[in-house]
PDB file of C-alpha atoms in Angstrom:
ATOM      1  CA  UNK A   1     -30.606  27.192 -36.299  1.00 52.00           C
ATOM      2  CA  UNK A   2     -28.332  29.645 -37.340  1.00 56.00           C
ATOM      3  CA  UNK A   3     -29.189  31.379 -41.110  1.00 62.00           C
ATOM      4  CA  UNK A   4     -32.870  31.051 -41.089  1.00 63.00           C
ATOM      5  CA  UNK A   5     -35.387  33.292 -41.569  1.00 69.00           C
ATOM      6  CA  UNK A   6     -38.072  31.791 -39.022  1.00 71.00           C
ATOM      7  CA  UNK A   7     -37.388  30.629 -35.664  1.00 76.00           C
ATOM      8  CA  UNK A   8     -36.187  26.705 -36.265  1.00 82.00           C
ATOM      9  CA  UNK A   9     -35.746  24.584 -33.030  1.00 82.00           C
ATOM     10  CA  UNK A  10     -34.120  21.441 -33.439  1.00 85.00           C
ATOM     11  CA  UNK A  11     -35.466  18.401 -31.119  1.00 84.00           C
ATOM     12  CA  UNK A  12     -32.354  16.005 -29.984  1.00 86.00           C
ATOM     13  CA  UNK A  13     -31.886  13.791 -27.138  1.00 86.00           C
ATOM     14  CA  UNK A  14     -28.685  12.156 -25.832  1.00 83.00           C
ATOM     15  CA  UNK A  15     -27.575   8.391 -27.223  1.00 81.00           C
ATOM     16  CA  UNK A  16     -25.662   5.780 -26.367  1.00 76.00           C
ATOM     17  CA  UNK A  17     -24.736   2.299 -28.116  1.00 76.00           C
ATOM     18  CA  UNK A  18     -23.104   0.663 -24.972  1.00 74.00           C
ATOM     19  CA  UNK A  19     -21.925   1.882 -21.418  1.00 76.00           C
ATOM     20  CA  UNK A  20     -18.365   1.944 -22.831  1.00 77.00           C
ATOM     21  CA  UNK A  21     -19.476   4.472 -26.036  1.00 69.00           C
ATOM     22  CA  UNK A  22     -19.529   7.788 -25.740  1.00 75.00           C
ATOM     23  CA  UNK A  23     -22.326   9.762 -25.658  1.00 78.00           C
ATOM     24  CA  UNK A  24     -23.777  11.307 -29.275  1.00 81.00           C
ATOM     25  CA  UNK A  25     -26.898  13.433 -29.850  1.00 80.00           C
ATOM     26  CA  UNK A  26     -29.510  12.180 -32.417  1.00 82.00           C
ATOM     27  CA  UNK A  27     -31.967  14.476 -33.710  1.00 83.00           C
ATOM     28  CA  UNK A  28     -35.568  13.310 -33.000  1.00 84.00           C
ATOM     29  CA  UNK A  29     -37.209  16.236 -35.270  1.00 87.00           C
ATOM     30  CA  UNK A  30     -38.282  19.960 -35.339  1.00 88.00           C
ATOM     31  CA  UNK A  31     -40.486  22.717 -34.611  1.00 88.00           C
ATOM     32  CA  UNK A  32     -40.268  25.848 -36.953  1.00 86.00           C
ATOM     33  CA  UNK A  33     -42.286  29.308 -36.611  1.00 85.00           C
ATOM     34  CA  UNK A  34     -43.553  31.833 -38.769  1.00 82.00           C
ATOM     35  CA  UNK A  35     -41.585  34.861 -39.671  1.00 77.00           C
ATOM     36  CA  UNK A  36     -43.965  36.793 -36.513  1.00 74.00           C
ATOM     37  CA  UNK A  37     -43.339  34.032 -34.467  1.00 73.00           C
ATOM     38  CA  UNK A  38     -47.247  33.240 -33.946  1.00 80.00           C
ATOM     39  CA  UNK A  39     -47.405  29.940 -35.822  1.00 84.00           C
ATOM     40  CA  UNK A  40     -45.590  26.734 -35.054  1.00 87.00           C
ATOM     41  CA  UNK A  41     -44.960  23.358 -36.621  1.00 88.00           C
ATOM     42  CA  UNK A  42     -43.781  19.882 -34.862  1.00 88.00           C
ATOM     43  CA  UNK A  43     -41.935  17.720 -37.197  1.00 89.00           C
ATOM     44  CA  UNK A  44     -40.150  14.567 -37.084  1.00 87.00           C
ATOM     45  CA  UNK A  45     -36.995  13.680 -37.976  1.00 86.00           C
ATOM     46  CA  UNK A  46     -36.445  13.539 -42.097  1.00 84.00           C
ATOM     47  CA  UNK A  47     -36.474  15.124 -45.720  1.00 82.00           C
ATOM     48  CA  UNK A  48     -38.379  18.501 -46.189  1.00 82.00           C
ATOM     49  CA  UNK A  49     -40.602  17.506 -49.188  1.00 77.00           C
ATOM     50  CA  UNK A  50     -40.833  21.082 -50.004  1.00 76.00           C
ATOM     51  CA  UNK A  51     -37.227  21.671 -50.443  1.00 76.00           C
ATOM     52  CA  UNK A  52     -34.621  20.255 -52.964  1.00 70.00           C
ATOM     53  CA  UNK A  53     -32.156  18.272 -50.724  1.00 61.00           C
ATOM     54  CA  UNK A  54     -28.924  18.966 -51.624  1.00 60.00           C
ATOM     55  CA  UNK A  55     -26.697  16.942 -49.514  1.00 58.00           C
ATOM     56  CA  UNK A  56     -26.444  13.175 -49.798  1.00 58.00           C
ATOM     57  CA  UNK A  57     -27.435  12.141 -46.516  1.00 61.00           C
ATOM     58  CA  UNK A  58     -30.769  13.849 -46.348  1.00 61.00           C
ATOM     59  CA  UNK A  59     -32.062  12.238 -49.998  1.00 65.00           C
ATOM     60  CA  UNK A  60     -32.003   8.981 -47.918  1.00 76.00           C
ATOM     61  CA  UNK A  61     -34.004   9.909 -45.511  1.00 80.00           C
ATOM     62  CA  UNK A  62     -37.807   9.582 -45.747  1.00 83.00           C
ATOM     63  CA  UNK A  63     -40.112  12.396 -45.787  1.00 84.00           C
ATOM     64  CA  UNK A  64     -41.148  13.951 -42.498  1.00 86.00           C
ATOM     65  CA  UNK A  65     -43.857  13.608 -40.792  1.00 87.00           C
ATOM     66  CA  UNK A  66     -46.098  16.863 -39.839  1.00 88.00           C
ATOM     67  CA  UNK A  67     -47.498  15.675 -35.890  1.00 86.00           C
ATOM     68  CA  UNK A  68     -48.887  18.712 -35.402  1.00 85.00           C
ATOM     69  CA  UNK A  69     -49.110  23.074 -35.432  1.00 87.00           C
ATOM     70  CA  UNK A  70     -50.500  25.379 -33.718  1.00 82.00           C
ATOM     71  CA  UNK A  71     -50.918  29.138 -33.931  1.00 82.00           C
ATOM     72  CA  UNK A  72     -51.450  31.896 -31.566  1.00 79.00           C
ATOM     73  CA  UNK A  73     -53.841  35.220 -32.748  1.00 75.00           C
ATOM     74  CA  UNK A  74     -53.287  38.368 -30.404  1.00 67.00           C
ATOM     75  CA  UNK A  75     -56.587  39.660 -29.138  1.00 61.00           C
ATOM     76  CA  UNK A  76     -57.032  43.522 -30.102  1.00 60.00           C
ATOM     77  CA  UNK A  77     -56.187  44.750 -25.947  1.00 57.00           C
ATOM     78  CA  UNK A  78     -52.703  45.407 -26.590  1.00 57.00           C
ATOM     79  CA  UNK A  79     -49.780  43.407 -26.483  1.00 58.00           C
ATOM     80  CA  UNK A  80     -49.989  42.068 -23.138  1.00 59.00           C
ATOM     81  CA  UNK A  81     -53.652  41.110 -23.645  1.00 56.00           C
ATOM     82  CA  UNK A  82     -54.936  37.256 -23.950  1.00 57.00           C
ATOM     83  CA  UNK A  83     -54.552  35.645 -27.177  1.00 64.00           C
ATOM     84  CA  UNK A  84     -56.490  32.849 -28.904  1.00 68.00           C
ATOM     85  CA  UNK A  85     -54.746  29.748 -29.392  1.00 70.00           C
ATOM     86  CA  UNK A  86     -55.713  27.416 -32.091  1.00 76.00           C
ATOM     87  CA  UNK A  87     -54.142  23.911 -32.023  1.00 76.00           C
ATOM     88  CA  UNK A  88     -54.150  21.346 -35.313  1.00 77.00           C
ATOM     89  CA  UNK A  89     -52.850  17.468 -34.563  1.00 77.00           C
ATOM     90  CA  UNK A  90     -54.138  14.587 -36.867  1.00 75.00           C
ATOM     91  CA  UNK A  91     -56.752  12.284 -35.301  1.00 73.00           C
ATOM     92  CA  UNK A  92     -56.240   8.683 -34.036  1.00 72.00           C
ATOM     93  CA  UNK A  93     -57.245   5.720 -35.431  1.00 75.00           C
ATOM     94  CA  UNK A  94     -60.000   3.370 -33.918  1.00 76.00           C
ATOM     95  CA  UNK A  95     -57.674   1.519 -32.035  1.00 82.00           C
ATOM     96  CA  UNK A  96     -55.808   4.718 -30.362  1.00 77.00           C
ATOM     97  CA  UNK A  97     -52.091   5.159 -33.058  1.00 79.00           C
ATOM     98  CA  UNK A  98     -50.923   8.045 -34.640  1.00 76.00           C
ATOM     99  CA  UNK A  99     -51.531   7.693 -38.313  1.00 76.00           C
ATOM    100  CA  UNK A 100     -48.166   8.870 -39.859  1.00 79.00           C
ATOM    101  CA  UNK A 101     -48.843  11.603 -41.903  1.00 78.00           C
ATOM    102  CA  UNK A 102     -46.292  13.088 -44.759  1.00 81.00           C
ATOM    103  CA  UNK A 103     -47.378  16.048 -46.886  1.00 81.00           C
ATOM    104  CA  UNK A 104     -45.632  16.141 -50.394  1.00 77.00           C
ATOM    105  CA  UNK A 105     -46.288  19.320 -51.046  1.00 77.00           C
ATOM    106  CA  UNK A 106     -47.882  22.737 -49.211  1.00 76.00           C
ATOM    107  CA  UNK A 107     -51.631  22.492 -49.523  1.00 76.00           C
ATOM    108  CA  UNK A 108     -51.461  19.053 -47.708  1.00 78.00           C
ATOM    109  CA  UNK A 109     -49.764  20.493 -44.818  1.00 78.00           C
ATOM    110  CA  UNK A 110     -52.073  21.227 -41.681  1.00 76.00           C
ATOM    111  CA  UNK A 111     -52.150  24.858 -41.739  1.00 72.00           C
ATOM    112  CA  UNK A 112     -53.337  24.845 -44.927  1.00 70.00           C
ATOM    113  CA  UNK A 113     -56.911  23.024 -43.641  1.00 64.00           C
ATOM    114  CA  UNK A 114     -59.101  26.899 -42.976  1.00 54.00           C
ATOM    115  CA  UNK A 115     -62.811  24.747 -41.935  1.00 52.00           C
ATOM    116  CA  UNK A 116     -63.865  21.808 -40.525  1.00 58.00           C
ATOM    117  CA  UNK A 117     -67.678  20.898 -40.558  1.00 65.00           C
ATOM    118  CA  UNK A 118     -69.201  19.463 -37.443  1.00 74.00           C
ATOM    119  CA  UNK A 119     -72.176  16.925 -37.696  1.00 79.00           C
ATOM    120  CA  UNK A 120     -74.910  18.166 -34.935  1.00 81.00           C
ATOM    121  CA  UNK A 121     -77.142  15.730 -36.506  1.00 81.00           C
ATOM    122  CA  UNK A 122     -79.994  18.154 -36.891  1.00 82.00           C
ATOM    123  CA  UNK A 123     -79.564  19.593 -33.440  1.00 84.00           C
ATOM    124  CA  UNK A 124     -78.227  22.947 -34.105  1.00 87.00           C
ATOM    125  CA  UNK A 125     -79.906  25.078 -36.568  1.00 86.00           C
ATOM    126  CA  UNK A 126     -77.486  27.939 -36.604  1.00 86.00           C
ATOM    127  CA  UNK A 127     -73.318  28.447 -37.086  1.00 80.00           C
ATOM    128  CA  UNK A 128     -71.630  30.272 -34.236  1.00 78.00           C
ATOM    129  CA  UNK A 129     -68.113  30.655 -33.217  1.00 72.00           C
ATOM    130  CA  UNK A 130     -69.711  29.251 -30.089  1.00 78.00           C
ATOM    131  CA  UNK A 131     -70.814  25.839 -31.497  1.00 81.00           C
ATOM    132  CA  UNK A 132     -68.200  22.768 -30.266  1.00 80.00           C
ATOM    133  CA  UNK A 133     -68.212  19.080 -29.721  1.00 81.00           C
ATOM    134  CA  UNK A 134     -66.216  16.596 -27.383  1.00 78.00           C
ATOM    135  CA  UNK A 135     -65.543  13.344 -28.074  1.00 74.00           C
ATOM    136  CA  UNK A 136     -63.555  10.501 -26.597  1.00 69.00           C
ATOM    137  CA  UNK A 137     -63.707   8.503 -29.625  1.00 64.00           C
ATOM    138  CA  UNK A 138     -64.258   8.566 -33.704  1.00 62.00           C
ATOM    139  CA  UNK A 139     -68.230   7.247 -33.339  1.00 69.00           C
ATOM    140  CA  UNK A 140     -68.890   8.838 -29.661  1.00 76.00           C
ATOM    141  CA  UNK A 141     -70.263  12.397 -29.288  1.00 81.00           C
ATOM    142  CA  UNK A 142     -70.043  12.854 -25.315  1.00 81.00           C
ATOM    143  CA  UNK A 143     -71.246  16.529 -25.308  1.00 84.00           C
ATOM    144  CA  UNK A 144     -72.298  19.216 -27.946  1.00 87.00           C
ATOM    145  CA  UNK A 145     -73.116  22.603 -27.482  1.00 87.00           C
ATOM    146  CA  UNK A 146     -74.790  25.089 -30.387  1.00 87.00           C
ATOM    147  CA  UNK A 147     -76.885  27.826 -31.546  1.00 88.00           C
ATOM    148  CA  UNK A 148     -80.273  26.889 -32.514  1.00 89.00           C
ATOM    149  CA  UNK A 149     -82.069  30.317 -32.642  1.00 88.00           C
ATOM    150  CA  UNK A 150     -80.819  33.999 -32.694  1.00 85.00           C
ATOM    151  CA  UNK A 151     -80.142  34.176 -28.624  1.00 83.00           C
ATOM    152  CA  UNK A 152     -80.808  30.618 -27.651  1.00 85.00           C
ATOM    153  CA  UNK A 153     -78.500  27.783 -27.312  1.00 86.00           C
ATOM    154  CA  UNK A 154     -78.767  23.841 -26.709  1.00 86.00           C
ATOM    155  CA  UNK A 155     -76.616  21.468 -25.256  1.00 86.00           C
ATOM    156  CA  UNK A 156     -76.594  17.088 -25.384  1.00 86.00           C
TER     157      UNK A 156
END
């Protein structure tokens, strides 16, 4: 988008009514970056709570949804060295639909959340960077991995 300050992407795909129509493009939503260009955010089509809408046709429109950021860190080798990639999406339900998700203002948005607190049900002693969990479902742990002493680890 042209007269932004961040890197704004605008998500469209082709429509058409009837054979006969011509073709139109409808916006489906949009992913915006940072100012450094290392964090990104999906949205759906809709209202920017954060903003005061000025034109008419936008104060119609719901508020958008946030489905999901993510943000790359570069790793200290240079600038052609890996990088860490950290991505945030909002969980399921229990029986497998997006919840919709609208912030009204900043500190709801996703990039706001900094921690998130793991249950190991008493089977890691320790925190580490190294500590994870997988699960295929809101009650079922299928594997965890953490630190339980200075050097060793266990894994379920």
């Amino acid at each position: 988008m042209s007269k932004s300050n961040t890197g704004c992407y605008t998500i469209t795909s082709i429509y058409r009514e009837s054979q006969t129509a011509p073709e139109g493009y409808v916006e489906l939503g949009k992913v915006r970056s940072n100012f450094l260009v290392t964090t990104f955010v999906v949205y759906s089509y809709g209202r920017n709570s954060l903003k005061r809408e000025m034109a008419i046709k936008k104060k119609v429109l719901p508020i958008r949804e946030e489905l999901g950021c993510y943000e790359t860190i570069q790793i200290f080798l240079g600038f052609k060295g890996p990088r860490k990639m950290t991505t945030l999406m909002h969980i399921l339900t229990r029986d497998g639909k997006r919840s919709k998700y609208r912030p009204a203002n900043e500190s709801e948005m996703l990039l706001k959340t900094q921690s998130f607190v793991l249950n190991f049900y008493r089977r890691v002693a320790q925190a580490s960077v190294n500590n994870f969990q997988i699960d295929n479902d809101l009650d079922f742990i299928v594997m965890q991995f953490g630190r339980v002493e200075r050097d060793p680890f266990t894994t379920d």
